[in-house]
Amino acid sequence: MKKKFTLSLLGEKDWPALLLWFGLSLIVAAKELLVHNMNNYIIFKYVFLHVRGQQPLYIPYPEYFDVNMYGPLFSLIIAPFALLPDFLGAMLWVACNAAFLYIAIRQLPLSRIQQNLILIFSSHELMAASSYFQFNPAIAACLILSFTLILKGKDFWAAFFIMLGTFTKLYGIAGLAFFFFSNHRLRLIGSLALWAGVLFILPVLLAPAGYILNTYREWMAALVQKNTKNYQFEQGVVMQNISAMGFIQRVFRLPQLNNWWVLGPGMLLFFSQYSRLKWSTNPHYRLYLLASTLLFTVLFSTSSESPTYIIAFPAVCIWYVLQYPTKWNNALFIFILIGCSFSHSDLVTPWVKKNIVIPYAFKAFPCLLLWLIIVYQVLRGQFLRLKPV
């Protein structure tokens, strides 16, 4: 009897979600480390080392491939891990990112079963991000926590997570999408200003202020340069820009298509959802806007890669657990699960990946389709007919 009571306290039905969520991520991370495939983690580690040594952050170095694209604040986030031996630091890094997003999903205003389903269905996408030692799970957590904390009236801490995401990878700025859900908007604005100032200057704990200010300028220049490079798919850049723009440019063979021809209409559609703010207290409307924001952040960024979709895929799952289990909804979800989450895995044949998925940025298409459906359902008020949360 005592054993059964203890399991109930721990959440006996949570174990499948826990095992998949953390188990897949840690196993794939250990597998990559055993073959010394941890380039991203080495990049992250050297952000700390380069800031401490007052070296440029956005140039190539012989210790790793590619170039860092994270802000100076990231040097403080990675510092505790960078001081450890690589194997231990990298494993803890993956575990902490997974735990951060796990905690965020647990804060969603959904039932425990719905939360477990989101964790289970998103675990494969988390595994993919973990295999690259990505920080994207933490970015997803920042966005979700900014949403849940605003709903709980904790605007001060919501502002912290918005600014934390912004000063590391810019994506965090999307948390402002939940501004109108706040009942304390002046407090939220003040908190945003406060945290922006604190987090902007916080890296001076590691290096002089002059160096940090110059690094911010270099960061902006590096992001502009990377944006230009991201859509040069005809020159062999095929693993970047897995976005709505990248998908359209590749499918229709329009390499010179200006991103604003896609981003502009996308922004108009996104902001059109605020025309339904009279339902801002409706839990379904709020969750729909959260899902739309998570998807939009990835779909309309030229920096989106396959591992970036750990930000988008929980949104797919949020939408799905809100629906009635009709054949249409189930079929659409299965299509997105295979076309997005599994499309870059070994579950898809090499021929399909080489000839369809990668060259056409197909991973973006199922999520783009769902995002358009969500916008349509919001504008038509269809969220009002969903099952109770």
Coordinates of C-alpha atoms in Angstrom, one line a residue:
M1 CA 0.0 0.0 0.0
K2 CA 2.8 2.4 0.9
K3 CA 4.6 1.7 -2.4
K4 CA 1.5 2.4 -4.4
F5 CA 0.9 5.7 -2.6
T6 CA 4.5 6.8 -3.3
L7 CA 4.2 6.1 -7.0
S8 CA 1.0 8.1 -7.1
L9 CA 2.8 11.1 -5.5
L10 CA 5.6 10.8 -8.1
G11 CA 3.1 10.6 -10.9
E12 CA 2.8 6.9 -11.9
K13 CA 1.4 7.7 -15.3
D14 CA 4.2 10.1 -16.0
W15 CA 6.9 7.5 -16.3
P16 CA 6.5 6.7 -20.0
A17 CA 6.8 10.4 -20.9
L18 CA 9.8 10.8 -18.5
L19 CA 11.6 7.8 -19.9
L20 CA 11.1 8.9 -23.5
W21 CA 11.8 12.5 -22.9
F22 CA 15.1 12.1 -21.0
G23 CA 16.1 8.6 -22.1
L24 CA 16.2 9.3 -25.8
S25 CA 18.0 12.6 -25.4
L26 CA 20.7 11.2 -23.0
I27 CA 21.2 8.1 -25.1
V28 CA 21.7 9.9 -28.3
A29 CA 24.0 12.5 -26.6
A30 CA 26.2 9.7 -25.2
K31 CA 26.3 8.0 -28.6
E32 CA 27.6 11.2 -30.2
L33 CA 30.1 11.8 -27.5
L34 CA 31.5 8.3 -27.8
V35 CA 32.5 9.1 -31.4
H36 CA 33.6 12.6 -30.5
N37 CA 30.9 14.2 -32.5
M38 CA 30.1 17.3 -30.3
N39 CA 31.1 20.2 -32.5
N40 CA 28.2 22.5 -31.3
Y41 CA 29.1 21.9 -27.7
I42 CA 32.7 22.8 -28.4
I43 CA 31.5 26.0 -30.0
F44 CA 29.4 26.8 -27.0
K45 CA 32.2 26.0 -24.6
Y46 CA 34.5 28.4 -26.5
V47 CA 32.0 31.2 -26.3
F48 CA 32.8 31.3 -22.6
L49 CA 36.6 30.8 -23.1
H50 CA 36.7 33.5 -25.8
V51 CA 34.8 36.1 -23.8
R52 CA 37.0 35.4 -20.8
G53 CA 40.0 35.9 -23.1
Q54 CA 38.5 38.9 -24.8
Q55 CA 38.8 37.3 -28.2
P56 CA 36.4 37.8 -31.2
L57 CA 33.2 35.6 -30.9
Y58 CA 32.1 35.5 -34.5
I59 CA 35.1 34.3 -36.5
P60 CA 36.2 30.8 -37.3
Y61 CA 38.6 29.0 -35.0
P62 CA 40.6 25.8 -35.5
E63 CA 39.0 24.1 -32.5
Y64 CA 35.7 23.6 -34.2
F65 CA 33.7 23.9 -37.5
D66 CA 31.2 26.7 -38.2
V67 CA 30.9 30.0 -36.3
N68 CA 29.2 31.0 -33.1
M69 CA 26.0 32.9 -33.5
Y70 CA 25.0 33.4 -29.9
G71 CA 25.1 36.7 -28.0
P72 CA 27.6 37.6 -25.3
L73 CA 25.2 36.6 -22.5
F74 CA 25.4 33.0 -23.6
S75 CA 29.0 32.9 -22.2
L76 CA 27.5 33.1 -18.7
I77 CA 24.9 30.4 -19.4
I78 CA 27.4 27.9 -20.7
A79 CA 30.1 28.8 -18.1
P80 CA 29.2 26.1 -15.5
F81 CA 29.3 23.4 -18.1
A82 CA 32.4 24.7 -19.9
L83 CA 34.4 24.4 -16.7
L84 CA 33.8 20.7 -16.5
P85 CA 35.4 17.9 -18.6
D86 CA 33.8 17.8 -22.0
F87 CA 31.9 14.5 -21.6
L88 CA 30.4 15.4 -18.3
G89 CA 29.7 19.0 -19.3
A90 CA 28.1 18.0 -22.6
M91 CA 25.8 15.4 -20.9
L92 CA 24.7 17.8 -18.2
W93 CA 24.1 20.4 -20.9
V94 CA 21.7 18.1 -22.7
A95 CA 20.0 17.0 -19.5
C96 CA 19.5 20.6 -18.3
N97 CA 18.1 21.7 -21.6
A98 CA 15.7 18.8 -21.6
A99 CA 14.7 19.5 -18.0
F100 CA 14.2 23.2 -18.7
L101 CA 11.7 22.4 -21.5
Y102 CA 10.1 19.6 -19.5
I103 CA 9.4 22.1 -16.6
A104 CA 8.0 24.6 -19.1
I105 CA 5.6 22.1 -20.7
R106 CA 4.4 21.1 -17.2
Q107 CA 3.4 24.7 -16.6
L108 CA 0.9 24.7 -19.6
P109 CA -2.7 25.1 -18.6
L110 CA -3.5 21.6 -19.8
S111 CA -4.4 18.3 -18.1
R112 CA -1.6 16.0 -17.0
I113 CA -2.5 13.5 -19.7
Q114 CA -2.4 16.3 -22.4
Q115 CA 1.0 17.4 -21.1
N116 CA 2.3 13.8 -21.2
L117 CA 1.1 13.4 -24.8
I118 CA 3.0 16.6 -25.7
L119 CA 6.1 15.2 -24.1
I120 CA 5.8 11.8 -25.7
F121 CA 5.1 13.1 -29.2
S122 CA 7.9 15.8 -28.9
S123 CA 10.5 13.4 -27.5
H124 CA 11.8 12.4 -31.0
E125 CA 12.3 16.1 -31.9
L126 CA 14.1 16.7 -28.6
M127 CA 16.3 13.7 -29.3
A128 CA 17.2 15.3 -32.7
A129 CA 18.1 18.6 -31.0
S130 CA 20.1 16.8 -28.3
S131 CA 22.1 14.9 -30.9
Y132 CA 23.4 18.4 -31.9
F133 CA 23.7 19.6 -28.3
Q134 CA 21.4 22.5 -29.3
F135 CA 20.3 25.3 -27.0
N136 CA 16.9 25.4 -28.9
P137 CA 15.1 23.4 -26.2
A138 CA 15.9 26.2 -23.8
I139 CA 14.6 28.8 -26.2
A140 CA 11.4 26.9 -26.5
A141 CA 11.2 26.8 -22.7
C142 CA 11.7 30.6 -22.5
L143 CA 8.8 31.2 -24.9
I144 CA 6.5 28.8 -23.2
L145 CA 7.4 30.1 -19.7
S146 CA 6.9 33.7 -20.8
F147 CA 3.3 32.6 -21.9
T148 CA 2.5 30.7 -18.7
L149 CA 4.0 33.3 -16.3
I150 CA 2.0 36.1 -17.9
L151 CA -1.2 34.1 -17.5
K152 CA -0.3 33.6 -13.8
G153 CA 0.3 37.3 -13.3
K154 CA 4.0 36.9 -12.8
D155 CA 5.0 39.5 -15.4
F156 CA 8.4 40.3 -13.8
W157 CA 9.6 36.7 -14.4
A158 CA 7.9 36.5 -17.8
A159 CA 9.9 39.5 -18.8
F160 CA 13.1 37.8 -17.6
F161 CA 12.5 34.8 -19.9
I162 CA 11.6 37.0 -22.8
M163 CA 14.9 38.9 -22.5
L164 CA 16.9 35.8 -21.7
G165 CA 15.9 34.3 -25.0
T166 CA 16.4 37.6 -26.8
F167 CA 19.9 38.2 -25.6
T168 CA 21.0 34.7 -26.4
K169 CA 19.4 33.9 -29.8
L170 CA 16.9 36.7 -30.6
Y171 CA 14.1 34.2 -30.9
G172 CA 13.0 35.1 -27.3
I173 CA 11.6 38.4 -28.5
A174 CA 8.6 36.4 -29.9
G175 CA 7.4 36.2 -26.2
L176 CA 6.1 39.7 -26.7
A177 CA 3.3 38.0 -28.7
F178 CA 1.6 37.3 -25.3
F179 CA 1.7 41.0 -24.2
F180 CA -2.1 41.4 -24.5
F181 CA -2.7 38.5 -22.2
S182 CA -1.2 40.5 -19.3
N183 CA -3.3 42.2 -16.7
H184 CA -0.4 44.3 -15.6
R185 CA 1.0 45.7 -18.9
L186 CA 2.8 48.7 -17.4
R187 CA 4.5 46.3 -15.0
L188 CA 5.4 44.0 -17.8
I189 CA 6.9 46.9 -19.9
G190 CA 8.9 48.1 -16.9
S191 CA 10.2 44.6 -16.2
L192 CA 11.2 44.2 -19.8
A193 CA 13.2 47.4 -19.6
L194 CA 14.8 46.4 -16.3
W195 CA 15.8 42.9 -17.5
A196 CA 17.0 44.2 -20.8
G197 CA 19.4 46.5 -19.0
V198 CA 20.5 43.9 -16.5
L199 CA 21.1 41.1 -19.0
F200 CA 22.8 43.5 -21.5
I201 CA 25.5 44.4 -19.0
L202 CA 25.7 41.1 -17.2
P203 CA 28.6 39.7 -19.4
V204 CA 30.9 42.4 -17.9
L205 CA 31.3 39.8 -15.1
L206 CA 33.6 38.0 -17.5
A207 CA 35.1 40.8 -19.6
P208 CA 35.5 44.6 -19.7
A209 CA 32.5 46.7 -20.8
G210 CA 34.2 48.0 -23.9
Y211 CA 34.8 44.5 -25.2
I212 CA 31.2 43.5 -24.5
L213 CA 29.7 46.5 -26.2
N214 CA 31.9 45.9 -29.3
T215 CA 30.9 42.2 -29.2
Y216 CA 27.2 43.2 -29.4
R217 CA 27.9 45.2 -32.6
E218 CA 29.8 42.3 -34.1
W219 CA 26.9 40.0 -33.2
M220 CA 24.4 42.1 -35.2
A221 CA 26.8 42.2 -38.2
A222 CA 27.3 38.4 -38.0
L223 CA 23.6 37.8 -38.0
V224 CA 23.1 40.0 -41.0
Q225 CA 25.8 38.1 -42.9
K226 CA 24.4 34.7 -41.9
N227 CA 21.0 35.7 -43.1
T228 CA 22.5 36.4 -46.5
K229 CA 24.2 33.1 -46.6
N230 CA 21.2 31.1 -45.4
Y231 CA 19.3 31.2 -48.6
Q232 CA 22.2 30.4 -51.0
F233 CA 20.9 26.8 -51.5
E234 CA 22.0 26.8 -55.1
Q235 CA 25.5 27.1 -53.8
G236 CA 25.2 24.0 -51.6
V237 CA 23.7 25.6 -48.4
V238 CA 20.9 23.1 -47.9
M239 CA 20.8 22.5 -44.2
Q240 CA 19.9 26.1 -43.4
N241 CA 16.8 28.1 -44.0
I242 CA 14.4 25.2 -43.4
S243 CA 11.6 27.7 -43.3
A244 CA 8.6 28.9 -45.2
M245 CA 10.8 31.1 -47.3
G246 CA 13.3 28.3 -47.9
F247 CA 10.6 25.9 -48.8
I248 CA 9.0 28.2 -51.4
Q249 CA 12.3 29.3 -52.9
R250 CA 13.5 25.7 -53.4
V251 CA 10.2 24.2 -54.6
F252 CA 9.6 27.0 -57.2
R253 CA 13.2 27.5 -58.0
L254 CA 13.3 31.2 -56.9
P255 CA 16.7 31.6 -55.3
Q256 CA 16.5 35.4 -55.6
L257 CA 13.1 35.7 -54.1
N258 CA 13.1 38.5 -51.6
N259 CA 12.2 37.1 -48.2
W260 CA 9.7 39.9 -47.6
W261 CA 7.4 38.5 -50.2
V262 CA 6.8 35.6 -47.8
L263 CA 7.6 37.2 -44.5
G264 CA 5.3 40.2 -45.1
P265 CA 2.1 38.2 -45.7
G266 CA 3.1 35.9 -42.9
M267 CA 3.3 38.8 -40.5
L268 CA 0.0 40.1 -41.7
L269 CA -1.6 36.7 -41.1
F270 CA 0.0 36.4 -37.7
F271 CA -1.1 39.8 -36.5
S272 CA -4.6 39.2 -37.9
Q273 CA -5.1 36.8 -35.0
Y274 CA -5.2 39.7 -32.6
S275 CA -8.5 40.7 -34.2
R276 CA -10.0 38.1 -31.9
L277 CA -8.7 39.7 -28.7
K278 CA -12.2 40.0 -27.3
W279 CA -11.7 36.3 -26.5
S280 CA -8.3 36.9 -24.8
T281 CA -9.5 35.2 -21.6
N282 CA -10.6 32.1 -23.5
P283 CA -8.0 29.3 -22.7
H284 CA -8.3 27.8 -26.2
Y285 CA -7.6 31.2 -27.9
R286 CA -4.6 31.7 -25.7
L287 CA -3.2 28.2 -26.4
Y288 CA -3.8 28.7 -30.1
L289 CA -1.8 31.9 -30.1
L290 CA 1.0 30.1 -28.2
A291 CA 1.0 27.4 -30.8
S292 CA 0.9 29.9 -33.6
T293 CA 3.8 31.9 -32.1
L294 CA 6.0 28.9 -31.6
L295 CA 5.4 27.8 -35.2
F296 CA 5.8 31.3 -36.6
T297 CA 9.2 31.8 -34.8
V298 CA 10.7 28.9 -36.7
L299 CA 8.8 29.0 -40.0
F300 CA 9.7 32.7 -40.7
S301 CA 13.3 32.6 -39.7
T302 CA 16.0 32.0 -42.4
S303 CA 18.2 30.6 -39.6
S304 CA 15.9 27.6 -39.0
E305 CA 17.6 24.2 -39.2
S306 CA 16.2 20.8 -38.6
P307 CA 17.1 20.9 -34.8
T308 CA 15.4 24.2 -34.5
Y309 CA 12.0 22.4 -34.8
I310 CA 12.1 21.5 -31.2
I311 CA 10.6 25.0 -30.8
A312 CA 7.9 24.3 -33.4
F313 CA 6.9 20.7 -32.7
P314 CA 5.5 21.2 -29.2
A315 CA 3.1 23.6 -30.9
V316 CA 1.9 20.9 -33.2
C317 CA 1.2 18.7 -30.2
I318 CA -0.5 21.5 -28.3
W319 CA -2.9 22.0 -31.2
Y320 CA -3.5 18.2 -31.5
V321 CA -4.3 17.6 -27.8
L322 CA -6.9 20.4 -28.0
Q323 CA -8.8 18.7 -30.9
Y324 CA -11.5 16.1 -30.9
P325 CA -10.0 12.8 -32.2
T326 CA -11.6 12.9 -35.7
K327 CA -10.1 11.0 -38.6
W328 CA -9.1 14.3 -40.2
N329 CA -7.3 15.5 -37.1
N330 CA -5.6 12.2 -36.6
A331 CA -4.5 12.0 -40.2
L332 CA -3.2 15.5 -40.2
F333 CA -1.2 15.0 -37.1
I334 CA 0.3 11.7 -38.4
F335 CA 1.3 13.5 -41.6
I336 CA 3.1 16.2 -39.6
L337 CA 4.7 13.7 -37.2
I338 CA 6.2 11.8 -40.2
G339 CA 6.8 14.8 -42.5
C340 CA 8.3 17.0 -39.9
S341 CA 9.6 15.1 -36.9
F342 CA 10.7 11.9 -38.6
S343 CA 11.7 13.4 -42.0
H344 CA 15.4 13.9 -41.1
S345 CA 15.7 10.6 -39.2
D346 CA 16.7 7.1 -40.2
L347 CA 13.0 6.2 -40.3
V348 CA 12.9 7.9 -43.7
T349 CA 14.9 6.2 -46.6
P350 CA 18.1 7.8 -47.7
W351 CA 16.7 8.4 -51.2
V352 CA 13.7 10.3 -49.9
K353 CA 16.0 12.5 -47.6
K354 CA 18.5 13.1 -50.4
N355 CA 16.0 13.9 -53.2
I356 CA 13.0 15.4 -51.4
V357 CA 13.4 16.3 -47.8
I358 CA 16.7 18.1 -47.8
P359 CA 16.8 19.8 -51.2
Y360 CA 13.2 21.1 -50.9
A361 CA 13.3 22.0 -47.1
F362 CA 10.3 19.7 -46.8
K363 CA 10.4 19.6 -43.0
A364 CA 8.9 23.1 -43.1
F365 CA 5.9 22.2 -45.2
P366 CA 3.8 20.2 -42.7
C367 CA 4.3 22.9 -40.0
L368 CA 3.5 25.7 -42.5
L369 CA 0.3 23.9 -43.4
L370 CA -0.7 23.5 -39.8
W371 CA 0.1 27.2 -39.0
L372 CA -2.2 28.3 -41.8
I373 CA -4.9 26.0 -40.5
I374 CA -4.4 27.5 -37.0
V375 CA -4.7 31.1 -38.3
Y376 CA -7.8 30.1 -40.2
Q377 CA -9.4 28.5 -37.2
V378 CA -8.6 31.5 -35.0
L379 CA -10.1 33.9 -37.5
R380 CA -13.2 31.8 -37.9
G381 CA -13.5 31.4 -34.1
Q382 CA -13.4 27.6 -34.3
F383 CA -11.4 27.4 -31.1
L384 CA -14.7 28.2 -29.3
R385 CA -16.0 24.8 -30.2
L386 CA -13.1 22.8 -28.8
K387 CA -13.3 20.3 -26.0
P388 CA -12.8 21.8 -22.5
V389 CA -9.2 22.1 -21.3

